[in-house]
Amino acid sequence: MKKFEYDIDFVRDQFPACKLEVGGAPIAYLDGPGGTQLPQRVLDRIMKYMVEQNANEGGNFKASEFCDIVEDGAREACADFLGCGPDEIGFNCSSTQNNSNFSHAFARQMKEGDEILTNELEHRCNIAPWLQLQKDGHIVKVAKLNTETQQLDFDDFKSKLNKNTKLVSLNWASNGLGTVTDVKKLIKMAHEVGAITVVDAVHYAAHFPIDVKDIDTDILICSAYKWFGPHVGVIYMKKELIEKFDFYNVMCEDIATGPRKFHMGTPQYELQAGVIEAINFIASVGEKYVDCFEDKLKGLSGRRKNIVAGMEAFDAYESDLAKQLRVGLREIPGVHVNGPAEGQPRTPTVVFTVDGFTTDEVTKVLGERGINAWHGDYYAVEIMNAMGLLDKGGMARLGLAPYCTQSDIDRALNAIRSMVRGK
Ligand SMILES: Cc1ncc(COP(=O)(O)O)c(C=O)c1O
């Protein structure tokens, strides 16, 4: 197997945003968990659609034909990205919209005594739709976050799962802590009691390859703007399940069949075109590294193989930098790094607080130096609540993306060091 050496210049050269500067230094995009930058090829593809192919579907002219071509292409690209069939993929504006839409379809099938099990690690996207159903009189249970390990409280989850549970919502990776949950194990447990599963992979999909058939989830949601694409929500649902649910849409039987049942109106064709190119970008990086990850690519071919290699390359590069960031932060007096213990599965997203400073102040200091970072709860409200941080400004968050550099990390650490020293 070839030794892995990440070509950061090859990646950065493709992102026009990486050429922008603040105060003479390139912007450090450590806000990746909130959304990534876009490669030129994605921008070009969106522009091409808008200029040369802009139309609605169903017309007897060339531009109209492109709508179907783009939509089919986006479905095929996402199928390669997630490891499923193109007829199992749907699109809307966001993951929250996809999940909310699905929750209405699910609610129509609920019977008295049916239960939903969600948990405190969720972004609001995969808990709010279910808590909304609680307001309508349905039974919704919430498995706890273990605030010590900062992982899902497995015993609590197990005690709340029973034969009445009809749906289990699961967070694959937390945007509020970086914790990665063993969803495959929990999906198996959910299936054993006859429940279906909805996995929120919005944060996970930005850092690791996904194989929906391997984890066997019924539904999975993710958002292209977290992995170099535009603002499009992608939903995977097992083919046999799509037919079982009655989604809110334009209700035209001829149009709203198969995965088009997910669409609430005219799809964002130009953004779907961007999604294709975002996935092609990942594959183009992966193509350079297939020889470095042979053991992880067995049985794969074509674009899927390159995508998986690309995600493995991103993971290898980002996790090393993230570890340096965590180690560096822990060395600064008064900085408290949260998230699971070293060695536990996690994303390259680092959350922390600093004694004597609000998280708002911390990210302002970083922002002034051209370092983009987040503060607050990032809609991981239940996590912040469980940790007693909701009314205290939540946490500061620095997240790695494949175009981030060693210098970005050094600059962030220096900024926090001098902030603490100058107190
Ligand atoms: C883990 C997680 N789930 C869901 C979402 C919401 O995704 P969307 O903005 O596409 O609704 C986010 C957005 O930050 C997220 O990080």
Coordinates of C-alpha atoms and ligand atoms in Angstrom, one line a residue:
M1 CA 0.0 0.0 0.0
K2 CA 1.3 3.5 -0.9
K3 CA 2.2 5.9 1.9
F4 CA -0.4 8.6 2.4
E5 CA 0.8 12.2 1.8
Y6 CA -2.0 14.7 1.5
D7 CA -1.6 17.3 -1.3
I8 CA -3.1 20.4 0.4
D9 CA -2.1 22.7 -2.4
F10 CA -4.1 20.5 -4.9
V11 CA -7.1 20.9 -2.7
R12 CA -6.8 24.6 -1.8
D13 CA -6.1 25.6 -5.4
Q14 CA -9.6 24.6 -6.3
F15 CA -11.3 26.8 -3.7
P16 CA -11.5 30.5 -4.7
A17 CA -12.4 31.3 -1.1
C18 CA -9.0 30.1 0.0
K19 CA -7.5 33.0 -1.9
L20 CA -9.3 35.6 0.3
E21 CA -7.4 37.4 3.0
V22 CA -8.1 39.3 6.2
G23 CA -5.2 41.6 7.4
G24 CA -2.8 40.1 4.9
A25 CA -3.3 36.4 6.0
P26 CA -5.6 33.9 4.3
I27 CA -8.9 33.4 6.0
A28 CA -8.8 30.4 8.3
Y29 CA -12.0 28.5 7.6
L30 CA -12.5 26.7 10.9
D31 CA -16.2 27.1 10.6
G32 CA -16.6 23.9 8.5
P33 CA -19.3 22.3 10.7
G34 CA -21.5 25.2 9.9
G35 CA -20.9 24.8 6.1
T36 CA -17.9 24.4 3.8
Q37 CA -16.5 26.5 0.9
L38 CA -17.2 25.6 -2.7
P39 CA -14.7 24.5 -5.3
Q40 CA -14.6 26.4 -8.6
R41 CA -16.0 23.4 -10.5
V42 CA -19.2 23.5 -8.4
L43 CA -19.6 27.2 -9.0
D44 CA -19.0 26.8 -12.7
R45 CA -21.6 24.0 -12.9
I46 CA -24.3 26.0 -11.2
M47 CA -23.5 29.0 -13.5
K48 CA -23.7 26.7 -16.6
Y49 CA -27.1 25.5 -15.6
M50 CA -28.4 29.0 -15.0
V51 CA -27.0 30.4 -18.2
E52 CA -27.4 27.5 -20.7
Q53 CA -29.9 25.1 -19.2
N54 CA -32.3 27.1 -17.1
A55 CA -35.9 25.9 -17.6
N56 CA -38.6 23.8 -15.9
E57 CA -39.2 20.2 -16.6
G58 CA -41.6 18.7 -19.1
G59 CA -41.2 21.1 -22.1
N60 CA -40.4 20.1 -25.7
F61 CA -37.2 22.1 -25.9
K62 CA -33.6 21.4 -25.2
A63 CA -33.1 23.4 -21.9
S64 CA -36.1 21.6 -20.4
E65 CA -34.6 18.2 -21.1
F66 CA -31.7 19.2 -19.0
C67 CA -33.9 19.3 -15.9
D68 CA -34.4 15.6 -16.0
I69 CA -30.7 15.0 -16.9
V70 CA -29.6 17.1 -13.9
E71 CA -32.0 15.5 -11.5
D72 CA -31.1 12.0 -12.6
G73 CA -27.4 12.9 -12.5
A74 CA -27.7 14.3 -8.9
R75 CA -29.5 11.2 -7.8
E76 CA -26.8 8.9 -9.3
A77 CA -24.0 11.0 -7.7
C78 CA -25.7 10.9 -4.3
A79 CA -26.3 7.1 -4.7
D80 CA -22.5 6.7 -5.2
F81 CA -21.9 9.0 -2.3
L82 CA -24.1 7.0 0.1
G83 CA -23.9 3.5 -1.4
C84 CA -27.5 3.0 -2.5
G85 CA -29.7 3.0 -5.6
P86 CA -30.5 6.3 -7.4
D87 CA -34.2 5.6 -6.9
E88 CA -33.7 5.8 -3.1
I89 CA -32.6 9.5 -3.1
G90 CA -34.7 12.6 -2.8
F91 CA -33.9 16.3 -2.5
N92 CA -35.2 19.4 -0.7
C93 CA -33.8 22.7 0.6
S94 CA -32.3 21.3 3.7
S95 CA -32.1 18.2 6.0
T96 CA -34.5 19.9 8.4
Q97 CA -37.0 20.3 5.6
N98 CA -36.6 16.7 4.5
N99 CA -37.0 15.4 8.0
S100 CA -39.9 17.6 8.9
N101 CA -41.7 16.6 5.7
F102 CA -41.1 12.9 6.5
S103 CA -42.3 13.3 10.1
H104 CA -45.7 14.4 8.8
A105 CA -45.9 11.4 6.6
F106 CA -44.9 9.2 9.5
A107 CA -47.4 10.8 11.9
R108 CA -50.2 9.9 9.6
Q109 CA -49.4 6.2 10.1
M110 CA -49.0 6.3 13.9
K111 CA -51.5 4.4 16.1
E112 CA -52.4 4.8 19.7
G113 CA -49.7 3.6 22.0
D114 CA -47.0 3.9 19.3
E115 CA -43.7 5.5 20.5
I116 CA -40.8 7.4 19.0
L117 CA -37.4 7.3 20.6
T118 CA -35.0 10.2 20.0
N119 CA -32.0 11.4 22.0
E120 CA -30.1 14.4 23.4
L121 CA -27.2 14.3 21.0
E122 CA -29.4 15.4 18.1
H123 CA -29.2 18.7 16.3
R124 CA -32.7 20.2 16.4
C125 CA -33.2 18.8 12.9
N126 CA -33.7 15.3 14.2
I127 CA -35.4 15.9 17.5
A128 CA -37.7 19.0 16.9
P129 CA -39.9 17.2 14.3
W130 CA -40.4 14.3 16.8
L131 CA -41.0 16.6 19.8
Q132 CA -43.6 18.4 17.7
L133 CA -45.5 15.1 17.4
Q134 CA -45.4 14.9 21.2
K135 CA -47.4 18.1 21.2
D136 CA -49.9 16.3 19.1
G137 CA -50.3 13.7 21.8
H138 CA -47.9 11.1 20.6
I139 CA -45.5 9.3 22.9
V140 CA -41.9 10.6 22.4
K141 CA -39.0 9.4 24.6
V142 CA -35.6 11.1 24.7
A143 CA -32.5 9.0 25.5
K144 CA -29.9 10.9 27.5
L145 CA -26.5 12.2 26.8
N146 CA -24.0 10.9 29.3
T147 CA -22.4 14.2 30.2
E148 CA -19.3 12.4 31.6
T149 CA -18.4 10.4 28.5
Q150 CA -20.1 12.9 26.2
Q151 CA -21.6 9.9 24.4
L152 CA -25.1 8.5 24.2
D153 CA -26.2 6.9 27.5
F154 CA -26.5 3.4 26.1
D155 CA -28.4 2.0 29.1
D156 CA -30.9 4.8 29.0
F157 CA -31.4 4.3 25.3
K158 CA -31.9 0.5 25.8
S159 CA -34.4 1.1 28.7
K160 CA -36.5 3.4 26.5
L161 CA -36.6 1.1 23.5
N162 CA -39.5 -1.4 23.5
K163 CA -41.9 -3.2 21.3
N164 CA -44.1 -0.1 21.0
T165 CA -41.2 1.9 19.6
K166 CA -42.0 2.5 15.9
L167 CA -39.3 5.0 15.0
V168 CA -35.8 5.7 16.4
S169 CA -34.0 8.9 15.5
L170 CA -30.2 8.6 15.7
N171 CA -27.4 11.1 15.4
W172 CA -24.3 9.6 13.6
A173 CA -22.0 12.5 14.5
S174 CA -22.7 15.4 16.8
N175 CA -22.1 18.9 15.5
G176 CA -22.1 20.0 19.2
L177 CA -19.5 17.7 20.6
G178 CA -17.9 15.8 17.7
T179 CA -19.0 12.5 19.2
V180 CA -19.5 9.7 16.7
T181 CA -22.2 7.2 17.7
D182 CA -22.1 3.5 16.8
V183 CA -25.4 3.8 14.9
K184 CA -25.1 0.4 13.2
K185 CA -25.5 -1.3 16.6
L186 CA -28.4 0.9 17.6
I187 CA -30.1 0.4 14.2
K188 CA -29.9 -3.4 14.7
M189 CA -31.5 -3.0 18.1
A190 CA -34.3 -0.8 16.7
H191 CA -35.0 -3.3 13.9
E192 CA -35.3 -6.1 16.5
V193 CA -38.3 -4.4 18.1
G194 CA -39.8 -3.6 14.7
A195 CA -38.9 0.2 14.6
I196 CA -37.6 2.1 11.6
T197 CA -34.6 4.4 11.9
V198 CA -33.8 7.9 10.8
V199 CA -30.1 8.7 10.9
D200 CA -28.9 12.3 10.9
A201 CA -25.6 12.1 9.0
V202 CA -25.3 15.9 8.3
H203 CA -22.1 16.3 10.3
Y204 CA -20.8 12.7 9.7
A205 CA -21.0 12.9 5.9
A206 CA -18.5 15.8 5.9
H207 CA -15.8 13.6 7.3
F208 CA -16.3 9.9 6.6
P209 CA -17.4 7.6 3.8
I210 CA -21.0 6.4 4.2
D211 CA -22.5 3.0 3.3
V212 CA -26.2 3.1 4.1
K213 CA -26.6 -0.6 3.2
D214 CA -23.9 -1.5 5.7
I215 CA -25.5 0.3 8.6
D216 CA -28.9 -0.8 7.3
T217 CA -30.7 2.4 8.3
D218 CA -34.2 2.9 6.8
I219 CA -33.7 6.6 6.3
L220 CA -30.6 8.9 6.3
I221 CA -30.4 12.6 5.8
C222 CA -27.4 14.8 4.9
S223 CA -26.8 18.3 3.5
A224 CA -24.6 19.1 0.5
Y225 CA -23.5 22.4 1.9
K226 CA -21.4 20.6 4.5
W227 CA -19.4 18.8 1.8
F228 CA -18.5 21.5 -0.8
G229 CA -21.9 21.7 -2.4
P230 CA -24.8 24.3 -2.3
H231 CA -27.7 24.4 0.1
V232 CA -29.5 21.1 -0.8
G233 CA -30.8 18.5 1.6
V234 CA -30.4 14.9 0.5
I235 CA -32.6 12.1 1.9
Y236 CA -32.0 8.4 1.5
M237 CA -34.9 6.1 2.1
K238 CA -35.1 2.3 1.4
K239 CA -36.9 1.8 -1.9
E240 CA -39.6 -0.4 -0.4
L241 CA -40.4 2.3 2.3
I242 CA -40.8 5.2 -0.1
E243 CA -44.0 3.5 -1.4
K244 CA -45.4 3.1 2.1
F245 CA -45.5 6.8 3.0
D246 CA -47.8 9.5 1.9
F247 CA -45.7 12.6 1.6
Y248 CA -47.0 16.2 1.4
N249 CA -46.3 17.4 -2.1
V250 CA -48.1 18.7 -5.1
M251 CA -50.1 15.4 -5.1
C252 CA -49.9 14.9 -8.9
E253 CA -49.8 11.1 -9.2
D254 CA -48.0 11.2 -12.5
I255 CA -45.1 13.4 -11.1
A256 CA -44.9 12.4 -7.5
T257 CA -43.9 8.8 -7.8
G258 CA -40.8 7.0 -6.5
P259 CA -38.2 9.3 -5.0
R260 CA -40.0 12.3 -6.5
K261 CA -42.6 11.9 -3.7
F262 CA -40.1 13.8 -1.5
H263 CA -40.2 16.9 -3.6
M264 CA -42.5 19.6 -2.2
G265 CA -42.5 21.7 -5.5
T266 CA -40.1 22.6 -8.3
P267 CA -36.7 21.2 -7.4
Q268 CA -33.6 23.5 -7.3
Y269 CA -32.2 22.1 -10.5
E270 CA -29.2 24.5 -10.5
L271 CA -28.2 23.4 -7.0
Q272 CA -28.7 19.7 -7.9
A273 CA -26.2 20.4 -10.7
G274 CA -23.8 21.7 -8.0
V275 CA -24.3 18.6 -5.9
I276 CA -23.1 16.4 -8.8
E277 CA -20.0 18.5 -9.1
A278 CA -19.4 18.5 -5.3
I279 CA -19.4 14.7 -5.3
N280 CA -17.2 14.7 -8.4
F281 CA -14.7 17.0 -6.6
I282 CA -14.5 14.4 -3.7
A283 CA -14.0 11.6 -6.2
S284 CA -11.3 13.6 -8.0
V285 CA -9.3 14.0 -4.8
G286 CA -9.9 10.3 -4.0
E287 CA -8.6 9.2 -7.4
K288 CA -5.1 10.4 -6.3
Y289 CA -5.2 8.2 -3.2
V290 CA -6.8 4.9 -4.1
D291 CA -3.4 3.1 -3.7
C292 CA -3.2 4.4 -0.1
F293 CA -6.5 3.0 1.1
E294 CA -6.7 -0.4 -0.8
D295 CA -7.8 -2.2 2.3
K296 CA -10.9 0.1 2.7
L297 CA -11.8 0.0 -1.0
K298 CA -12.2 -3.8 -1.6
G299 CA -15.1 -4.6 -3.9
L300 CA -15.6 -1.0 -4.9
S301 CA -15.3 0.4 -8.4
G302 CA -15.9 3.6 -10.5
R303 CA -16.9 6.8 -8.9
R304 CA -18.0 5.1 -5.6
K305 CA -14.4 3.8 -5.1
N306 CA -12.9 7.3 -5.7
I307 CA -15.5 8.9 -3.3
V308 CA -14.6 6.5 -0.5
A309 CA -10.9 7.1 -1.1
G310 CA -11.5 10.8 -1.1
M311 CA -13.3 10.7 2.2
E312 CA -10.6 8.4 3.7
A313 CA -8.0 11.0 2.6
F314 CA -10.0 13.8 4.2
D315 CA -10.4 11.9 7.4
A316 CA -6.7 11.0 7.6
Y317 CA -5.6 14.6 7.0
E318 CA -8.2 16.3 9.2
S319 CA -8.0 14.0 12.2
D320 CA -4.3 14.6 12.6
L321 CA -4.7 18.4 12.6
A322 CA -7.7 18.2 15.0
K323 CA -5.7 16.2 17.4
Q324 CA -2.9 18.9 17.4
L325 CA -5.7 21.5 18.0
R326 CA -7.1 19.6 21.0
V327 CA -3.6 19.0 22.5
G328 CA -2.7 22.7 21.9
L329 CA -5.9 24.0 23.4
R330 CA -5.6 21.8 26.5
E331 CA -2.1 23.3 27.2
I332 CA -3.6 26.8 27.5
P333 CA -4.5 27.7 31.1
G334 CA -8.3 28.1 31.6
V335 CA -9.3 26.4 28.3
H336 CA -11.7 23.4 28.7
V337 CA -11.9 21.1 25.7
N338 CA -15.1 19.1 25.5
G339 CA -16.1 16.1 23.5
P340 CA -15.4 12.4 23.9
A341 CA -12.1 11.1 25.5
E342 CA -9.1 10.7 23.3
G343 CA -9.3 7.4 21.4
Q344 CA -13.1 7.4 21.2
P345 CA -14.7 7.8 17.8
R346 CA -15.0 11.5 16.9
T347 CA -15.1 14.1 14.1
P348 CA -12.4 16.7 13.7
T349 CA -14.6 19.3 15.4
V350 CA -13.3 20.7 18.6
V351 CA -15.5 22.5 21.2
F352 CA -14.3 24.4 24.2
T353 CA -14.9 27.1 26.7
V354 CA -12.3 29.6 28.1
D355 CA -12.5 30.8 31.8
G356 CA -13.2 34.5 32.1
F357 CA -14.4 34.9 28.5
T358 CA -17.8 34.3 26.9
T359 CA -17.8 32.2 23.8
D360 CA -19.0 35.3 21.9
E361 CA -15.8 37.1 23.0
V362 CA -13.6 34.1 22.1
T363 CA -14.9 33.9 18.5
K364 CA -14.8 37.8 18.2
V365 CA -11.1 37.7 18.9
L366 CA -10.6 34.9 16.3
G367 CA -12.9 36.7 13.8
E368 CA -10.8 39.9 14.0
R369 CA -7.8 37.8 13.0
G370 CA -9.5 36.2 10.0
I371 CA -10.2 33.0 11.8
N372 CA -13.8 31.9 11.2
A373 CA -15.2 30.0 14.2
W374 CA -18.7 29.4 15.8
H375 CA -20.1 30.0 19.2
G376 CA -23.4 29.3 20.9
D377 CA -25.4 26.1 20.7
Y378 CA -25.4 25.5 16.9
Y379 CA -28.9 24.1 17.3
A380 CA -27.5 21.2 19.4
V381 CA -29.8 22.6 22.1
E382 CA -30.3 19.5 24.2
I383 CA -26.5 18.9 24.5
M384 CA -25.9 22.4 25.8
N385 CA -28.9 22.1 28.1
A386 CA -27.7 18.7 29.5
M387 CA -24.2 20.2 30.0
G388 CA -25.5 23.3 31.8
L389 CA -24.2 25.6 29.1
L390 CA -27.3 26.7 27.3
D391 CA -27.6 30.0 29.3
K392 CA -23.9 30.5 29.3
G393 CA -23.3 31.0 25.6
G394 CA -22.8 27.3 24.8
M395 CA -19.3 26.5 23.5
A396 CA -16.8 27.9 21.0
R397 CA -16.3 25.6 18.1
L398 CA -13.4 25.1 15.6
G399 CA -13.9 22.5 12.9
L400 CA -11.6 21.2 10.3
A401 CA -12.3 20.9 6.6
P402 CA -10.0 19.4 3.9
Y403 CA -8.7 22.8 2.8
C404 CA -7.6 23.9 6.4
T405 CA -3.9 24.1 7.1
Q406 CA -1.4 23.6 9.9
S407 CA -1.0 27.4 9.8
D408 CA -4.8 27.8 10.5
I409 CA -4.4 25.7 13.7
D410 CA -1.3 27.6 14.8
R411 CA -3.0 30.9 14.3
A412 CA -6.1 29.9 16.2
L413 CA -3.9 28.6 19.1
N414 CA -1.8 31.8 19.1
A415 CA -4.9 34.0 19.2
I416 CA -6.4 32.1 22.1
R417 CA -3.1 32.1 24.0
S418 CA -2.6 35.8 23.6
M419 CA -6.3 36.4 24.6
V420 CA -5.8 34.5 27.8
R421 CA -2.4 36.1 28.5
G422 CA -3.8 39.6 28.0
K423 CA -6.6 39.2 30.5
Ligands
LIG1 C1 -25.8 17.4 12.8 C2 -26.6 18.3 12.0 N1 -27.9 17.9 11.7 C3 -28.7 18.7 11.0 C4 -28.3 19.9 10.6 C5 -29.3 20.8 9.8 O1 -29.1 20.6 8.5 P1 -29.9 21.6 7.5 O2 -29.3 23.0 7.7 O3 -29.6 21.1 6.1 O4 -31.3 21.6 7.9 C6 -27.1 20.4 10.9 C7 -26.6 21.8 10.5 O5 -25.7 22.3 11.0 C8 -26.2 19.6 11.6 O6 -24.9 20.0 11.9

